[in-house]
Short mmCIF file of C-alpha atoms in Angstrom, two decimals:
data_model
loop_
_atom_site.label_atom_id
_atom_site.label_comp_id
_atom_site.label_asym_id
_atom_site.label_seq_id
_atom_site.Cartn_x
_atom_site.Cartn_y
_atom_site.Cartn_z
CA MET H 8 210.83 -3.86 90.75
CA ASP H 9 209.43 -6.77 88.70
CA SER H 10 210.68 -10.34 89.08
CA SER H 11 212.73 -10.29 85.86
CA SER H 12 214.61 -7.13 87.03
CA ALA H 13 215.22 -8.68 90.39
CA THR H 14 216.58 -11.84 88.72
CA ARG H 15 218.88 -9.80 86.49
CA GLY H 16 220.09 -7.84 89.51
CA SER H 17 220.78 -11.00 91.48
CA ARG H 18 222.59 -12.58 88.55
CA GLY H 19 224.67 -9.41 88.12
CA ARG H 20 225.66 -9.37 91.79
CA ARG H 21 226.62 -13.01 91.66
CA GLU H 22 228.75 -12.50 88.56
CA ALA H 23 230.46 -9.53 90.23
CA THR H 24 231.19 -11.68 93.28
CA ARG H 25 232.55 -14.49 91.13
CA GLN H 26 234.75 -12.05 89.24
CA LYS H 27 236.18 -10.77 92.61
CA LEU H 28 236.92 -14.33 93.61
CA PHE H 29 238.62 -15.06 90.24
CA ASP H 30 240.73 -11.93 90.55
CA ALA H 31 241.71 -12.76 94.17
CA ALA H 32 242.49 -16.35 93.35
CA VAL H 33 244.61 -15.72 90.32
CA THR H 34 246.65 -13.02 92.10
CA LEU H 35 247.30 -15.18 95.19
CA ILE H 36 248.05 -18.32 93.26
CA ALA H 37 250.43 -16.46 90.98
CA GLU H 38 252.15 -15.05 94.06
CA GLN H 39 252.52 -18.19 96.17
CA GLY H 40 251.35 -21.19 94.28
CA TYR H 41 248.17 -23.23 94.25
CA SER H 42 248.94 -25.54 97.17
CA ALA H 43 250.00 -22.65 99.48
CA THR H 44 246.92 -20.63 98.77
CA THR H 45 243.93 -21.20 101.11
CA VAL H 46 240.26 -20.51 100.71
CA ASP H 47 240.49 -18.13 103.68
CA GLU H 48 243.10 -16.07 101.88
CA ILE H 49 241.05 -16.00 98.68
CA ALA H 50 237.97 -14.80 100.62
CA GLU H 51 239.96 -12.20 102.49
CA ARG H 52 241.59 -10.81 99.30
CA ALA H 53 238.19 -10.73 97.58
CA GLY H 54 236.57 -9.01 100.52
CA VAL H 55 233.92 -11.64 101.05
CA ALA H 56 233.04 -14.23 103.69
CA LYS H 57 234.60 -17.68 103.43
CA GLY H 58 231.13 -19.17 103.04
CA THR H 59 230.64 -17.06 99.90
CA VAL H 60 233.51 -18.93 98.24
CA TYR H 61 231.85 -22.25 98.91
CA TYR H 62 228.45 -20.87 97.85
CA ASN H 63 229.87 -20.08 94.41
CA PHE H 64 232.35 -22.99 94.11
CA ALA H 65 232.28 -26.39 95.71
CA SER H 66 235.99 -26.30 96.51
CA LYS H 67 239.28 -24.53 95.82
CA ALA H 68 239.96 -27.03 93.04
CA VAL H 69 236.64 -26.25 91.39
CA LEU H 70 237.31 -22.52 91.71
CA PHE H 71 240.67 -22.92 90.01
CA GLU H 72 239.18 -25.11 87.22
CA GLU H 73 236.55 -22.50 86.59
CA LEU H 74 239.25 -19.85 86.67
CA LEU H 75 241.05 -21.62 83.86
CA ARG H 76 237.83 -21.88 81.84
CA HIS H 77 237.00 -18.24 82.44
CA GLY H 78 240.44 -16.87 81.62
CA VAL H 79 241.02 -18.91 78.46
CA GLY H 80 237.46 -18.29 77.41
CA LEU H 81 238.13 -14.52 77.47
CA LEU H 82 241.24 -15.05 75.42
CA THR H 83 239.44 -17.19 72.87
CA ALA H 84 236.69 -14.63 72.51
CA SER H 85 239.20 -11.79 71.98
CA LEU H 86 241.10 -13.82 69.33
CA ARG H 87 237.87 -14.65 67.45
CA GLN H 88 236.67 -11.07 67.56
CA ALA H 89 240.03 -9.74 66.31
CA ALA H 90 240.10 -12.21 63.43
CA GLU H 91 236.53 -11.49 62.33
CA SER H 92 237.06 -7.75 62.45
CA ALA H 93 240.28 -7.95 60.39
CA VAL H 94 238.64 -10.15 57.78
CA ARG H 95 235.72 -7.72 57.45
CA THR H 96 238.16 -4.85 57.00
CA SER H 97 240.78 -6.26 54.64
CA GLY H 98 239.57 -9.66 53.56
CA ARG H 99 243.05 -11.07 54.08
CA ARG H 100 243.61 -13.98 56.43
CA VAL H 101 247.21 -12.90 57.16
CA ASP H 102 245.72 -9.71 58.58
CA ALA H 103 243.45 -11.83 60.73
CA LEU H 104 246.45 -13.69 62.11
CA ASP H 105 248.22 -10.44 62.78
CA ALA H 106 245.17 -9.06 64.57
CA MET H 107 245.03 -12.17 66.69
CA VAL H 108 248.76 -11.69 67.62
CA ARG H 109 247.96 -8.20 68.79
CA ALA H 110 244.83 -9.36 70.63
CA GLY H 111 246.86 -12.00 72.36
CA LEU H 112 249.46 -9.47 73.44
CA GLU H 113 246.80 -7.07 74.69
CA TYR H 114 245.18 -9.86 76.68
CA ILE H 115 248.49 -10.88 78.29
CA ASP H 116 249.28 -7.22 79.03
CA ARG H 117 245.97 -6.94 80.83
CA TYR H 118 246.06 -10.31 82.61
CA PRO H 119 249.77 -11.08 83.25
CA ALA H 120 249.15 -13.06 86.43
CA PHE H 121 246.60 -15.34 84.73
CA THR H 122 248.95 -15.93 81.80
CA GLN H 123 251.71 -16.92 84.18
CA LEU H 124 249.44 -19.42 85.85
CA TYR H 125 248.12 -20.75 82.54
CA VAL H 126 251.60 -21.39 81.12
CA ALA H 127 252.76 -23.02 84.36
CA GLU H 128 249.75 -25.35 84.45
CA LEU H 129 250.25 -26.43 80.86
CA TRP H 130 253.45 -28.14 81.93
CA ARG H 131 251.95 -29.97 84.89
CA THR H 132 250.52 -33.48 84.52
CA ASN H 133 249.19 -34.29 87.96
CA ARG H 134 246.33 -31.81 88.23
CA ALA H 135 242.66 -32.85 88.47
CA TRP H 136 241.82 -30.15 85.91
CA GLN H 137 244.32 -31.23 83.30
CA SER H 138 241.64 -32.51 80.94
CA THR H 139 239.75 -29.25 81.27
CA LEU H 140 242.92 -27.24 80.58
CA LEU H 141 243.56 -29.27 77.41
CA VAL H 142 239.99 -28.65 76.19
CA VAL H 143 240.06 -24.89 76.71
CA ARG H 144 243.53 -24.66 75.19
CA GLN H 145 242.28 -26.39 72.10
CA GLU H 146 239.39 -23.98 71.82
CA ALA H 147 241.82 -21.09 71.62
CA VAL H 148 244.13 -22.84 69.15
CA ALA H 149 241.15 -23.87 67.04
CA VAL H 150 240.37 -20.19 66.32
CA VAL H 151 243.85 -19.81 64.78
CA GLU H 152 243.52 -23.14 62.96
CA GLY H 153 240.29 -21.93 61.36
CA VAL H 154 241.95 -18.86 59.93
CA LEU H 155 244.89 -20.86 58.65
CA ARG H 156 242.70 -23.44 56.93
CA ASP H 157 240.65 -20.71 55.33
CA GLY H 158 243.84 -18.99 54.14
CA VAL H 159 245.11 -22.23 52.63
CA ALA H 160 241.81 -22.88 50.92
CA ARG H 161 241.87 -19.37 49.42
CA GLY H 162 245.46 -19.66 48.24
CA GLU H 163 246.74 -17.02 50.62
CA PHE H 164 248.95 -19.45 52.54
CA SER H 165 251.14 -22.31 51.36
CA ALA H 166 249.35 -25.63 51.04
CA GLU H 167 252.36 -27.20 52.72
CA ILE H 168 251.55 -25.54 56.09
CA ASP H 169 250.97 -28.02 58.89
CA VAL H 170 247.88 -26.28 60.21
CA PRO H 171 247.57 -27.76 63.74
CA LEU H 172 251.27 -27.41 64.46
CA THR H 173 251.44 -23.89 62.97
CA ALA H 174 248.48 -22.76 64.97
CA ALA H 175 249.95 -24.09 68.20
CA ALA H 176 253.32 -22.51 67.34
CA LEU H 177 251.69 -19.12 66.77
CA VAL H 178 249.86 -19.24 70.09
CA GLY H 179 253.03 -20.41 71.77
CA MET H 180 255.03 -17.64 70.12
CA VAL H 181 252.74 -14.98 71.47
CA LEU H 182 252.71 -16.50 75.02
CA VAL H 183 256.45 -16.92 75.29
CA ALA H 184 257.31 -13.55 73.65
CA ALA H 185 254.84 -11.75 75.78
CA MET H 186 256.07 -13.29 79.02
CA ASP H 187 259.62 -12.50 78.09
CA TRP H 188 258.51 -8.92 77.38
CA LYS H 189 256.69 -8.51 80.69
CA SER H 190 259.54 -10.17 82.67
CA PHE H 191 262.71 -8.98 81.02
CA GLN H 192 261.95 -6.24 78.43
CA SER H 193 259.25 -4.26 80.14
CA GLU H 194 260.63 -0.99 78.74
CA ARG H 195 259.32 -2.05 75.33
CA SER H 196 255.84 -0.87 74.33
CA LEU H 197 253.10 -3.21 73.20
CA ASP H 198 253.39 -1.68 69.73
CA GLU H 199 257.07 -2.56 69.55
CA VAL H 200 256.48 -6.14 70.54
CA HIS H 201 253.61 -6.49 68.15
CA ALA H 202 255.68 -5.05 65.29
CA ALA H 203 258.48 -7.56 65.88
CA LEU H 204 256.06 -10.54 65.97
CA SER H 205 254.21 -9.16 62.96
CA ARG H 206 257.39 -9.12 60.90
CA LEU H 207 258.10 -12.70 61.93
CA LEU H 208 254.53 -13.71 61.02
CA GLN H 209 254.61 -12.04 57.61
CA GLY H 210 257.89 -13.66 56.71
CA ARG H 211 257.08 -17.20 57.88
CA VAL H 212 253.39 -17.75 57.34
CA SER H 213 252.10 -15.55 54.56
CA GLY H 214 254.38 -16.75 51.76
CA VAL H 215 252.65 -18.85 49.11
CA SER H 216 254.56 -21.64 47.46
#
Protein backbone atom coordinates (compact mmCIF):
# COMPACT_ATOMS: atom_id res chain seq x y z
CA MET A 1 0.00 0.00 0.00
CA ASP A 2 1.45 3.39 -0.96
CA SER A 3 1.53 6.36 1.41
CA SER A 4 -1.40 8.16 -0.24
CA SER A 5 -3.62 5.08 0.12
CA ALA A 6 -2.58 4.72 3.75
CA THR A 7 -3.38 8.38 4.37
CA ARG A 8 -6.82 8.02 2.78
CA GLY A 9 -7.46 4.91 4.85
CA SER A 10 -6.46 6.66 8.06
CA ARG A 11 -8.61 9.66 7.21
CA GLY A 12 -11.55 7.41 6.43
CA ARG A 13 -11.23 5.58 9.74
CA ARG A 14 -11.03 8.84 11.64
CA GLU A 15 -14.13 10.20 9.89
CA ALA A 16 -15.99 6.97 10.69
CA THR A 17 -14.98 7.30 14.35
CA ARG A 18 -16.04 10.93 14.47
CA GLN A 19 -19.38 10.02 12.92
CA LYS A 20 -19.92 7.35 15.58
CA LEU A 21 -19.15 9.93 18.26
CA PHE A 22 -21.54 12.43 16.66
CA ASP A 23 -24.31 9.82 16.52
CA ALA A 24 -23.74 8.75 20.11
CA ALA A 25 -23.59 12.32 21.41
CA VAL A 26 -26.72 13.53 19.65
CA THR A 27 -28.73 10.52 20.82
CA LEU A 28 -27.63 10.82 24.45
CA ILE A 29 -28.01 14.58 24.65
CA ALA A 30 -31.47 14.38 23.07
CA GLU A 31 -32.43 11.75 25.64
CA GLN A 32 -31.06 13.32 28.83
CA GLY A 33 -29.75 16.81 28.11
CA TYR A 34 -26.29 18.24 27.55
CA SER A 35 -25.32 18.76 31.20
CA ALA A 36 -26.34 15.25 32.25
CA THR A 37 -24.42 13.56 29.44
CA THR A 38 -20.85 12.55 30.22
CA VAL A 39 -17.89 11.83 27.97
CA ASP A 40 -17.81 8.30 29.42
CA GLU A 41 -21.39 7.72 28.24
CA ILE A 42 -20.64 9.09 24.78
CA ALA A 43 -17.61 6.82 24.45
CA GLU A 44 -19.56 3.79 25.67
CA ARG A 45 -22.48 4.45 23.31
CA ALA A 46 -20.06 4.93 20.39
CA GLY A 47 -18.16 1.77 21.28
CA VAL A 48 -14.79 3.52 21.65
CA ALA A 49 -12.35 4.24 24.45
CA LYS A 50 -12.78 7.47 26.42
CA GLY A 51 -9.39 8.62 25.20
CA THR A 52 -10.65 8.39 21.63
CA VAL A 53 -13.17 11.13 22.38
CA TYR A 54 -10.44 13.46 23.60
CA TYR A 55 -8.20 12.49 20.69
CA ASN A 56 -10.86 13.72 18.27
CA PHE A 57 -12.31 16.57 20.34
CA ALA A 58 -10.67 18.66 23.06
CA SER A 59 -13.75 18.55 25.29
CA LYS A 60 -17.43 17.68 25.42
CA ALA A 61 -18.25 21.31 24.59
CA VAL A 62 -16.03 21.19 21.50
CA LEU A 63 -17.66 17.91 20.47
CA PHE A 64 -21.11 19.46 20.76
CA GLU A 65 -20.08 22.60 18.87
CA GLU A 66 -18.69 20.47 16.07
CA LEU A 67 -21.87 18.40 16.19
CA LEU A 68 -23.90 21.53 15.50
CA ARG A 69 -21.61 22.50 12.63
CA HIS A 70 -21.78 19.02 11.17
CA GLY A 71 -25.55 18.64 11.46
CA VAL A 72 -26.51 22.05 10.11
CA GLY A 73 -23.86 21.70 7.41
CA LEU A 74 -25.58 18.54 6.17
CA LEU A 75 -28.92 20.36 6.14
CA THR A 76 -27.48 23.33 4.26
CA ALA A 77 -25.93 21.07 1.65
CA SER A 78 -29.20 19.18 1.14
CA LEU A 79 -31.15 22.44 0.74
CA ARG A 80 -28.67 23.79 -1.79
CA GLN A 81 -28.63 20.56 -3.79
CA ALA A 82 -32.43 20.41 -3.85
CA ALA A 83 -32.74 24.01 -5.03
CA GLU A 84 -30.13 23.64 -7.77
CA SER A 85 -31.71 20.43 -9.04
CA ALA A 86 -35.18 21.98 -9.15
CA VAL A 87 -33.96 25.06 -11.03
CA ARG A 88 -32.20 22.88 -13.60
CA THR A 89 -35.39 20.87 -14.09
CA SER A 90 -38.09 23.55 -14.24
CA GLY A 91 -36.30 26.89 -14.13
CA ARG A 92 -38.83 28.17 -11.59
CA ARG A 93 -37.68 29.48 -8.22
CA VAL A 94 -40.95 28.51 -6.53
CA ASP A 95 -40.14 24.92 -7.44
CA ALA A 96 -36.73 25.40 -5.86
CA LEU A 97 -38.39 26.58 -2.64
CA ASP A 98 -40.75 23.62 -2.72
CA ALA A 99 -37.83 21.25 -3.28
CA MET A 100 -36.08 22.76 -0.27
CA VAL A 101 -39.20 22.26 1.85
CA ARG A 102 -39.16 18.58 0.95
CA ALA A 103 -35.41 18.30 1.50
CA GLY A 104 -35.84 19.84 4.93
CA LEU A 105 -38.59 17.38 5.83
CA GLU A 106 -36.49 14.46 4.61
CA TYR A 107 -33.54 15.65 6.68
CA ILE A 108 -35.67 15.98 9.82
CA ASP A 109 -37.23 12.59 9.18
CA ARG A 110 -33.73 11.11 9.00
CA TYR A 111 -32.23 13.07 11.91
CA PRO A 112 -35.07 13.77 14.38
CA ALA A 113 -32.84 13.73 17.47
CA PHE A 114 -30.47 16.29 16.00
CA THR A 115 -33.37 18.51 14.94
CA GLN A 116 -34.75 18.40 18.46
CA LEU A 117 -31.38 19.47 19.85
CA TYR A 118 -30.91 22.18 17.26
CA VAL A 119 -34.28 23.80 17.92
CA ALA A 120 -33.75 23.63 21.69
CA GLU A 121 -30.32 25.24 21.43
CA LEU A 122 -31.65 28.08 19.27
CA TRP A 123 -33.63 29.28 22.30
CA ARG A 124 -30.74 29.16 24.75
CA THR A 125 -28.53 32.22 25.30
CA ASN A 126 -25.95 30.98 27.79
CA ARG A 127 -24.06 28.48 25.67
CA ALA A 128 -20.40 28.89 24.71
CA TRP A 129 -21.28 27.83 21.16
CA GLN A 130 -24.10 30.35 20.66
CA SER A 131 -22.12 32.39 18.14
CA THR A 132 -21.29 29.25 16.17
CA LEU A 133 -24.95 28.24 16.17
CA LEU A 134 -25.99 31.63 14.81
CA VAL A 135 -23.40 31.40 12.04
CA VAL A 136 -24.40 27.93 10.85
CA ARG A 137 -28.10 28.84 11.11
CA GLN A 138 -27.50 31.83 8.86
CA GLU A 139 -25.71 29.63 6.34
CA ALA A 140 -28.84 27.49 6.00
CA VAL A 141 -31.19 30.48 5.84
CA ALA A 142 -28.93 32.16 3.27
CA VAL A 143 -29.61 29.35 0.79
CA VAL A 144 -33.32 30.15 0.96
CA GLU A 145 -32.63 33.89 0.80
CA GLY A 146 -30.66 33.39 -2.40
CA VAL A 147 -33.55 31.65 -4.13
CA LEU A 148 -36.02 34.30 -2.95
CA ARG A 149 -33.82 37.17 -4.17
CA ASP A 150 -33.36 35.47 -7.51
CA GLY A 151 -37.11 34.95 -7.79
CA VAL A 152 -37.82 38.59 -7.02
CA ALA A 153 -35.22 39.72 -9.56
CA ARG A 154 -36.82 37.51 -12.22
CA GLY A 155 -40.33 38.72 -11.42
CA GLU A 156 -41.49 35.34 -10.12
CA PHE A 157 -42.07 36.65 -6.60
CA SER A 158 -43.55 39.88 -5.33
CA ALA A 159 -41.05 42.70 -4.96
CA GLU A 160 -42.72 43.46 -1.62
CA ILE A 161 -41.38 40.26 -0.04
CA ASP A 162 -39.17 40.85 2.98
CA VAL A 163 -36.50 38.39 1.89
CA PRO A 164 -34.59 37.82 5.18
CA LEU A 165 -37.76 37.46 7.24
CA THR A 166 -39.50 35.28 4.65
CA ALA A 167 -36.47 32.99 4.41
CA ALA A 168 -36.33 32.63 8.19
CA ALA A 169 -40.09 32.02 8.28
CA LEU A 170 -39.87 29.26 5.67
CA VAL A 171 -37.08 27.50 7.54
CA GLY A 172 -39.01 27.90 10.79
CA MET A 173 -42.20 26.60 9.17
CA VAL A 174 -40.48 23.41 8.09
CA LEU A 175 -38.80 22.89 11.48
CA VAL A 176 -41.94 23.44 13.55
CA ALA A 177 -44.27 21.54 11.20
CA ALA A 178 -41.88 18.61 11.00
CA MET A 179 -41.41 18.40 14.75
CA ASP A 180 -45.18 18.53 15.26
CA TRP A 181 -45.50 15.77 12.66
CA LYS A 182 -42.91 13.55 14.33
CA SER A 183 -44.24 14.17 17.85
CA PHE A 184 -48.02 14.34 17.42
CA GLN A 185 -49.03 13.27 13.90
CA SER A 186 -46.64 10.42 13.17
CA GLU A 187 -49.36 8.55 11.30
CA ARG A 188 -48.99 11.04 8.46
CA SER A 189 -46.58 10.24 5.64
CA LEU A 190 -43.80 12.56 4.54
CA ASP A 191 -45.67 13.06 1.26
CA GLU A 192 -48.76 14.27 3.14
CA VAL A 193 -46.80 16.74 5.23
CA HIS A 194 -44.93 18.01 2.19
CA ALA A 195 -48.19 18.44 0.24
CA ALA A 196 -49.70 20.55 3.03
CA LEU A 197 -46.64 22.80 3.29
CA SER A 198 -46.39 22.99 -0.49
CA ARG A 199 -49.95 24.35 -0.74
CA LEU A 200 -49.15 26.92 1.92
CA LEU A 201 -45.97 27.92 0.09
CA GLN A 202 -47.67 28.24 -3.28
CA GLY A 203 -50.40 30.43 -1.84
CA ARG A 204 -48.26 32.76 0.22
CA VAL A 205 -44.96 33.13 -1.58
CA SER A 206 -45.40 32.58 -5.28
CA GLY A 207 -47.99 35.27 -5.99
CA VAL A 208 -46.70 38.25 -7.92
CA SER A 209 -48.14 41.67 -7.18
